[in-house]
Coordinates of C-alpha atoms in Angstrom, one line a residue:
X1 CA 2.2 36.8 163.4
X2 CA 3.3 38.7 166.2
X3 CA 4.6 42.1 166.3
X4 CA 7.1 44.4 167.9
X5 CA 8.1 47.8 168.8
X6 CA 10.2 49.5 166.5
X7 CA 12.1 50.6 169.4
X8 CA 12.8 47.1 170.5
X9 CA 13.2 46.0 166.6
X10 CA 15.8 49.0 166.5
X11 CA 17.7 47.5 169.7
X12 CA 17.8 44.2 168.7
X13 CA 19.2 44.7 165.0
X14 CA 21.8 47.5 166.0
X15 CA 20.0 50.1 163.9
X16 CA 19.8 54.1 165.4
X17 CA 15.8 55.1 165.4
X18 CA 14.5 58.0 164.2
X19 CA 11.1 58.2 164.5
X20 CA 8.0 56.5 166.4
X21 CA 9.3 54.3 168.9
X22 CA 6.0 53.0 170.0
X23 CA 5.2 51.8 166.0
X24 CA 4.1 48.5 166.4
X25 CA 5.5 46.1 163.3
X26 CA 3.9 43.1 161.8
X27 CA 5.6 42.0 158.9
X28 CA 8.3 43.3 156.2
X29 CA 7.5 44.4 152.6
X30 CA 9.3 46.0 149.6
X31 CA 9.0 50.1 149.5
X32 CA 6.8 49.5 146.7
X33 CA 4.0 47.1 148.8
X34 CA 4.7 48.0 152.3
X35 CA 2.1 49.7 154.2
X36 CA 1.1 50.2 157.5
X37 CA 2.8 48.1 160.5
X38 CA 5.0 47.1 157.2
X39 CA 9.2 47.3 157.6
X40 CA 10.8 47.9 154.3
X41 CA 14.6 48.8 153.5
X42 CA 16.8 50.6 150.8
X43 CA 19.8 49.2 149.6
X44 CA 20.0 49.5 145.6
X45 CA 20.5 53.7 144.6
X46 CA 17.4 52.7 141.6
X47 CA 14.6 53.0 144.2
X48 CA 15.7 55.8 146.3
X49 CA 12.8 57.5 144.6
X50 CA 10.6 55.9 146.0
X51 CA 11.6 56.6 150.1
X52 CA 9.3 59.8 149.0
X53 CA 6.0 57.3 148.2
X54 CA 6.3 54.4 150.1
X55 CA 3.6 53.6 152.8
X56 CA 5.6 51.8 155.2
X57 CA 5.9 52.0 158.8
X58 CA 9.6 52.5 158.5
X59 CA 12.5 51.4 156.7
X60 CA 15.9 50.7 156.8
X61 CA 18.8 53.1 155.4
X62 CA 22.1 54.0 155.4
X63 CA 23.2 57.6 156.9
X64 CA 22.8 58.8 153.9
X65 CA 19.7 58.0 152.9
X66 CA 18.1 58.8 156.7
X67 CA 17.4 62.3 155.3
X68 CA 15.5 61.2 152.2
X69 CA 12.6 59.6 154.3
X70 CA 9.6 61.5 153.3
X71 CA 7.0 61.1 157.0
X72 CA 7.9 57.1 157.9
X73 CA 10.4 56.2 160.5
X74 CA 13.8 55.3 159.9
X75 CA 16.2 52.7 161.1
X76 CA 19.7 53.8 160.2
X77 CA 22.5 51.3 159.9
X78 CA 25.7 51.0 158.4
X79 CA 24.5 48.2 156.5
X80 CA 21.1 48.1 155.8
X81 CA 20.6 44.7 153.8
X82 CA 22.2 42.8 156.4
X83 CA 19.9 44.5 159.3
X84 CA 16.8 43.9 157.3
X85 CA 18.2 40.4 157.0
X86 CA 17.8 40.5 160.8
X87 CA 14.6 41.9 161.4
X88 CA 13.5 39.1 158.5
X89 CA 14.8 36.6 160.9
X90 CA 12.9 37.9 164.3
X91 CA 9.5 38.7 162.2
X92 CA 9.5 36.1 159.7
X93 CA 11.8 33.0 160.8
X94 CA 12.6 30.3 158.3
X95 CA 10.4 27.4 157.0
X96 CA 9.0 25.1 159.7
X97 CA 10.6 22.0 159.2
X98 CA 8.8 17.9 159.4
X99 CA 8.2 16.5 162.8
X100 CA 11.5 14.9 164.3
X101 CA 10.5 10.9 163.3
X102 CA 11.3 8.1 160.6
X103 CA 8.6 7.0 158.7
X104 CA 7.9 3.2 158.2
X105 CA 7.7 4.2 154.2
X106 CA 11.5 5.3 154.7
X107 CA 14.2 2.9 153.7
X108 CA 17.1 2.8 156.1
X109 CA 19.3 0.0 155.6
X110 CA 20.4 -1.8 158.7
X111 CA 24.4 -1.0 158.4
X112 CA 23.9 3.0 158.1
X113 CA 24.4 4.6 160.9
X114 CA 21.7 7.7 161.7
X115 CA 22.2 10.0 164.5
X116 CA 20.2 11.9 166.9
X117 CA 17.0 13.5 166.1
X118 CA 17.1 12.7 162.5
X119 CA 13.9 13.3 160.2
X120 CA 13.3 11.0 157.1
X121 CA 10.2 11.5 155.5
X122 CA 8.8 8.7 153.1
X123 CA 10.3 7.3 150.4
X124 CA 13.9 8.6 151.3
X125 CA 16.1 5.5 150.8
X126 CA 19.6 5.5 152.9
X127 CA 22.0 2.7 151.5
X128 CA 24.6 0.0 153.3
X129 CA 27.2 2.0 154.9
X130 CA 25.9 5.4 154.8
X131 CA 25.8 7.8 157.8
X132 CA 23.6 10.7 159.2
X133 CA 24.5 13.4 161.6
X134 CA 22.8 14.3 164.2
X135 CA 19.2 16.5 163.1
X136 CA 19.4 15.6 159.6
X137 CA 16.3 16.1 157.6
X138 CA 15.8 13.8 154.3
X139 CA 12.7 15.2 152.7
X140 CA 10.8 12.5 150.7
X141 CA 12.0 10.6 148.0
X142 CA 15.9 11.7 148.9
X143 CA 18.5 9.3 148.0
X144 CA 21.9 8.5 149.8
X145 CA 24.0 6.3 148.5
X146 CA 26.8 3.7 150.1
X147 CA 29.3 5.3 152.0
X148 CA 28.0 8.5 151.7
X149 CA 28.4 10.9 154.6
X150 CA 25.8 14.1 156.0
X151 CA 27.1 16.0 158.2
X152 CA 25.0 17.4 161.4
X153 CA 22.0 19.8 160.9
X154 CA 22.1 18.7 157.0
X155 CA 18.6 19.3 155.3
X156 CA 18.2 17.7 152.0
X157 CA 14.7 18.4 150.3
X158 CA 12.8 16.7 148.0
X159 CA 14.3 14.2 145.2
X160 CA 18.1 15.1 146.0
X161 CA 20.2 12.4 145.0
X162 CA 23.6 11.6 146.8
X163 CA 25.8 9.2 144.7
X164 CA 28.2 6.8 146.9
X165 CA 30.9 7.8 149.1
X166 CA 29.8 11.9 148.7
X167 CA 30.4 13.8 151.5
X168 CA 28.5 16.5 152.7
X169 CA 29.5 19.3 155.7
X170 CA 27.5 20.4 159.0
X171 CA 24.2 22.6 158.6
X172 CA 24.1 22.3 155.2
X173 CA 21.3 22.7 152.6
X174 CA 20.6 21.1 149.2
X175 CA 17.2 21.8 147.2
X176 CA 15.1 19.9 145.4
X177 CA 16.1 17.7 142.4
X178 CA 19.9 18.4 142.7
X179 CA 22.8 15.4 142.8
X180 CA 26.0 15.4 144.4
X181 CA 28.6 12.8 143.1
X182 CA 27.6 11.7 139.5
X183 CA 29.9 10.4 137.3
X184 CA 31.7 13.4 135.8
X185 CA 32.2 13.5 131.7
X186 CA 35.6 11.6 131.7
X187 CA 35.9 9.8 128.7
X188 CA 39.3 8.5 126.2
X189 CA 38.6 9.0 122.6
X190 CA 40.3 5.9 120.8
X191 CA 39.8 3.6 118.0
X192 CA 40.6 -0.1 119.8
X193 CA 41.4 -3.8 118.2
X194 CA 38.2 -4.5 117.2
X195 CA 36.7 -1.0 116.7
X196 CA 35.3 0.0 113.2
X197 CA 36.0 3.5 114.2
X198 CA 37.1 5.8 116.7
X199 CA 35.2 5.6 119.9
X200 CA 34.5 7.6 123.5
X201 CA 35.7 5.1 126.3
X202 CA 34.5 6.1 129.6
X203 CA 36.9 6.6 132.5
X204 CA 36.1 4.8 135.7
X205 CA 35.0 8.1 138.1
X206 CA 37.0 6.7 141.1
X207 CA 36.9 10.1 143.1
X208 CA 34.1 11.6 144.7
X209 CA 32.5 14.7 145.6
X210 CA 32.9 17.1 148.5
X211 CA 30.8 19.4 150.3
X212 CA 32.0 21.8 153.0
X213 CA 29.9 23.2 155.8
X214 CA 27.0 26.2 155.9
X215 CA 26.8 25.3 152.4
X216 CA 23.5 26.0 149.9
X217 CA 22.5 24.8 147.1
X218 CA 19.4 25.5 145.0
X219 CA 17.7 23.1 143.2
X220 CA 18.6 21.5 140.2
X221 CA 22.2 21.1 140.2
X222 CA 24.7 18.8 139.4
X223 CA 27.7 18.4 141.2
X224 CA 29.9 15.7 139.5
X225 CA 32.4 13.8 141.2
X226 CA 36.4 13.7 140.5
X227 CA 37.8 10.9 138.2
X228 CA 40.2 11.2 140.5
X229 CA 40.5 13.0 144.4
X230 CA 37.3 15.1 145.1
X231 CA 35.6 17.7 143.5
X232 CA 35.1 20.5 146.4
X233 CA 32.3 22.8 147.5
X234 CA 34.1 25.0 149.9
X235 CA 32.7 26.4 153.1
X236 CA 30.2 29.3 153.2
X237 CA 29.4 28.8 149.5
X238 CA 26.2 29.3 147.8
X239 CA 25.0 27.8 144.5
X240 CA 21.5 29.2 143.2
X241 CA 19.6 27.2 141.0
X242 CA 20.7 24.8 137.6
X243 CA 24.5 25.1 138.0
X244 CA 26.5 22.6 136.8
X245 CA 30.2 21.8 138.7
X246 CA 32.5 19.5 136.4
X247 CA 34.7 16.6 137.9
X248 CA 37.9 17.6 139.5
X249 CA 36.6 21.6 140.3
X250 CA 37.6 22.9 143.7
X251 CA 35.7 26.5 144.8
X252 CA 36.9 28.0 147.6
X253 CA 35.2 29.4 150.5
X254 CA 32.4 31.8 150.4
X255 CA 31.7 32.0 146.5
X256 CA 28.4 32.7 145.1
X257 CA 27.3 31.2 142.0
X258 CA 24.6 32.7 140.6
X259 CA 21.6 30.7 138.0
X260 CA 22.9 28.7 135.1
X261 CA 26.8 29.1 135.6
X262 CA 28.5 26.1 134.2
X263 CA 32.1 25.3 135.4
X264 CA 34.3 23.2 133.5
X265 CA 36.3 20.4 134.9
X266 CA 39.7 21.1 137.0
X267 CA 38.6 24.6 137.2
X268 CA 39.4 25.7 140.6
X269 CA 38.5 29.2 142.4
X270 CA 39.9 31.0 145.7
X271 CA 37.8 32.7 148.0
X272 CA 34.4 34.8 148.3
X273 CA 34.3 34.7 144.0
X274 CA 30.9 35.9 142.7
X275 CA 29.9 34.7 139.4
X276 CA 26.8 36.6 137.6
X277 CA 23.8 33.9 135.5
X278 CA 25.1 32.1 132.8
X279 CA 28.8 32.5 133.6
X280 CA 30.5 29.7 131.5
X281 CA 34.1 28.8 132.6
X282 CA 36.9 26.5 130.5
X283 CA 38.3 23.8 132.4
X284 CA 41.7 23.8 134.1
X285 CA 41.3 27.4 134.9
X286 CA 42.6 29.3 138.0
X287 CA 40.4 31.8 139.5
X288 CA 41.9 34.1 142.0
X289 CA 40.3 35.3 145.3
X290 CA 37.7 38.2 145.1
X291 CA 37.0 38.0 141.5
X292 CA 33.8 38.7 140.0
X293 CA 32.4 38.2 137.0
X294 CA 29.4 39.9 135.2
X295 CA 26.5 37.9 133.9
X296 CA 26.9 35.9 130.8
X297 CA 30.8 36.0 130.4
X298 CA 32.5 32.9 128.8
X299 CA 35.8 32.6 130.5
X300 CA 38.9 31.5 128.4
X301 CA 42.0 32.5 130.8
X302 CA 43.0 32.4 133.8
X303 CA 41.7 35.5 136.5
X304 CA 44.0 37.2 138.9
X305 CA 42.8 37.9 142.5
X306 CA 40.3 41.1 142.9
X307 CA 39.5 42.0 139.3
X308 CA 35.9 42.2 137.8
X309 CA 35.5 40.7 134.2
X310 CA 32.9 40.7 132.0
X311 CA 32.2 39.9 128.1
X312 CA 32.9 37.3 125.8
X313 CA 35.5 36.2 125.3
X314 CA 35.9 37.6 128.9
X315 CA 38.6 40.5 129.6
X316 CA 38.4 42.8 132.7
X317 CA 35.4 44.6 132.6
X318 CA 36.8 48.5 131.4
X319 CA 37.9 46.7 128.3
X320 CA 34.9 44.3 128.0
X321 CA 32.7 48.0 128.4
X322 CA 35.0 49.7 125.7
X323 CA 33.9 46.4 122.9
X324 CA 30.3 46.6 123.7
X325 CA 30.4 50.4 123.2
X326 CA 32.3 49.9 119.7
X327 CA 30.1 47.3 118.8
X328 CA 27.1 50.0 119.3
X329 CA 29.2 52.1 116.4
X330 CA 29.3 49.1 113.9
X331 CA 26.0 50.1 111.9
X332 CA 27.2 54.0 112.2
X333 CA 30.9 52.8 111.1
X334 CA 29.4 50.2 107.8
X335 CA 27.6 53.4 106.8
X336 CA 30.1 55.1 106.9
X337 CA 32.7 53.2 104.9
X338 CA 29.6 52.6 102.3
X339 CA 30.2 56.2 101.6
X340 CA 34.0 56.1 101.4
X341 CA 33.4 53.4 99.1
X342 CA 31.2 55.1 97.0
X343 CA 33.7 58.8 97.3
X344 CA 37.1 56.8 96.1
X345 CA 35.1 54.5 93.1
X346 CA 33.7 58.4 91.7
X347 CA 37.4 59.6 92.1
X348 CA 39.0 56.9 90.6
X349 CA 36.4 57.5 87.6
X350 CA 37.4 60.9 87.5
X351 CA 41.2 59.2 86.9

């Protein structure tokens, strides 16, 4: 790995230096494991404490943490995650990718289209009618389906399944084991001529599924497709790992779905909407823009733009913070009333 001069590091990710500008950096650590030649950062108030023990070279702070720095450098910017995410980029880079190629163990059939530069590793099967952008990676044992579209610099990793006529956007990425455009859970519960007893009748899934671009998605997901028009990934959006998107749900641009969120069917959501793990939605909801919602809420109603909720059932998060408080007093409270109990059945004795 090469390294560079904090000075030039500073430069390049519009940070103020105080410090050693001839400190030669190698690599970036937490404050906890960074030592020398080491770039850290602080961005969460719970490990300011340790700015006064860390062994790194320097880190990056806010203004107001500059003055904190106990004997490293500092690299002061207004947003210190985001230019730690930069100097990550210039020391680190992002996972080499497979050689540019098609290998012979690849299936491509001969009425997809693939476009320039593509990479298909073995074992990834691309059916009649399907179509690659240009630089498309399909790690091995990938599966696209008929019809189904990837958009330019696309990388699909191992095992992701596309179902038929999916569409996914430009520069995209999907992780391994997740599938775009099953069949969503669409079924008519009727007893028919014929039928002994009442019965679940599956309904033909005749939408499909969309994906917008600069899109990721971790692995383990499933995205089902509409019954009927598309179910939407919207631009900018991220999906961490084992999410699940019902048929017919449309999130807006720039959301971030944290692990194990399930949404509902018909659910939709507006813009930059942060959901916390295990998030569980109702179908047919309407989420508005900016909301977010705190890990492990189970949400009944609909959410109005910019409020934080939290609890379950969810309600904004003051009141969800006010139950969980009272619900500390219970034990206190049963105690209590086991004593009133006891107080009114001497005094009624006493009658």
């Amino acid at each position: 790995m090469s390294s560079i001069k904090l000075v030039e590091l500073a430069e390049m990710i519009g940070a103020t230096l105080q410090g050693d500008p001839d400190a030669e950096i190698v690599g970036c650590a937490t404050l906890e494991d960074a030592g020398p030649g080491d770039l850290s950062f602080l961005n969460n108030p719970r490990y300011t404490d340790q700015l006064a023990t860390t062994k790194a070279e320097a880190v990056v702070v806010s203004p107001d943490d500059a003055k904190r720095a106990n004997g490293c450098s500092v690299l002061i910017a207004d947003n210190p995650y985001f230019a730690f995410r930069q100097a990550m980029v210039k020391l680190h880079g992002f996972r080499p990718q497979p050689a540019v190629g098609i290998s012979p163990q690849a299936y491509i059939d001969e009425t997809a289209i693939v476009g320039e530069l593509c990479t298909v590793r073995p074992f990834a099967y691309v059916a009649p009618g399907a179509r690659l952008g240009d630089r498309v990676i399909l790690y091995p044992g990938c599966y696209i389906g008929k019809k189904a579209v990837i958009g330019n610099d696309t990388t699909l990793h191992p095992g992701v399944c596309v179902y038929d006529r999916s569409v996914i956007g430009d520069r995209v990425t999907v992780h391994a084991n997740t599938v775009i455009g099953e069949d969503g859970l669409g079924y008519a519960t009727a007893q028919r001529d014929g039928d002994d007893e009442v019965r679940h009748h599956k309904i033909p899934q005749a939408g499909n599924a969309v994906v917008g671009n600069d899109v990721e998605i971790g692995a383990n997901c499933s995205i089902d497709r509409a019954a009927l028009g598309s179910t939407v990934i919207g631009d900018g959006t991220k999906l961490s790992d084992n999410v699940v998107i019902g048929h017919g749900v449309k999130l807006g641009r720039f959301n971030m779905i944290v692990a194990h969120v399930g949404i509902a069917g018909s659910t939709t959501t507006g813009d930059f909407v942060t959901m916390g793990g295990q998030v569980g939605l109702a179908g047919h909801l309407k989420i508005g823009s900016h909301v977010t919602i705190a890990a492990d809420a189970k949400v009944m109603t609909d959410i109005p733009d910019g409020e934080t909720w939290g609890g379950t059932p969810a309600t904004p998060l003051s009141d969800a913070k006010r139950v969980v408080l009272s619900q500390k007093r219970v034990p206190a409270m049963a105690s209590q009333i086991k004593a009133l109990e006891r107080r009114i059945a001497e005094l009624e004795q006493r009658l």
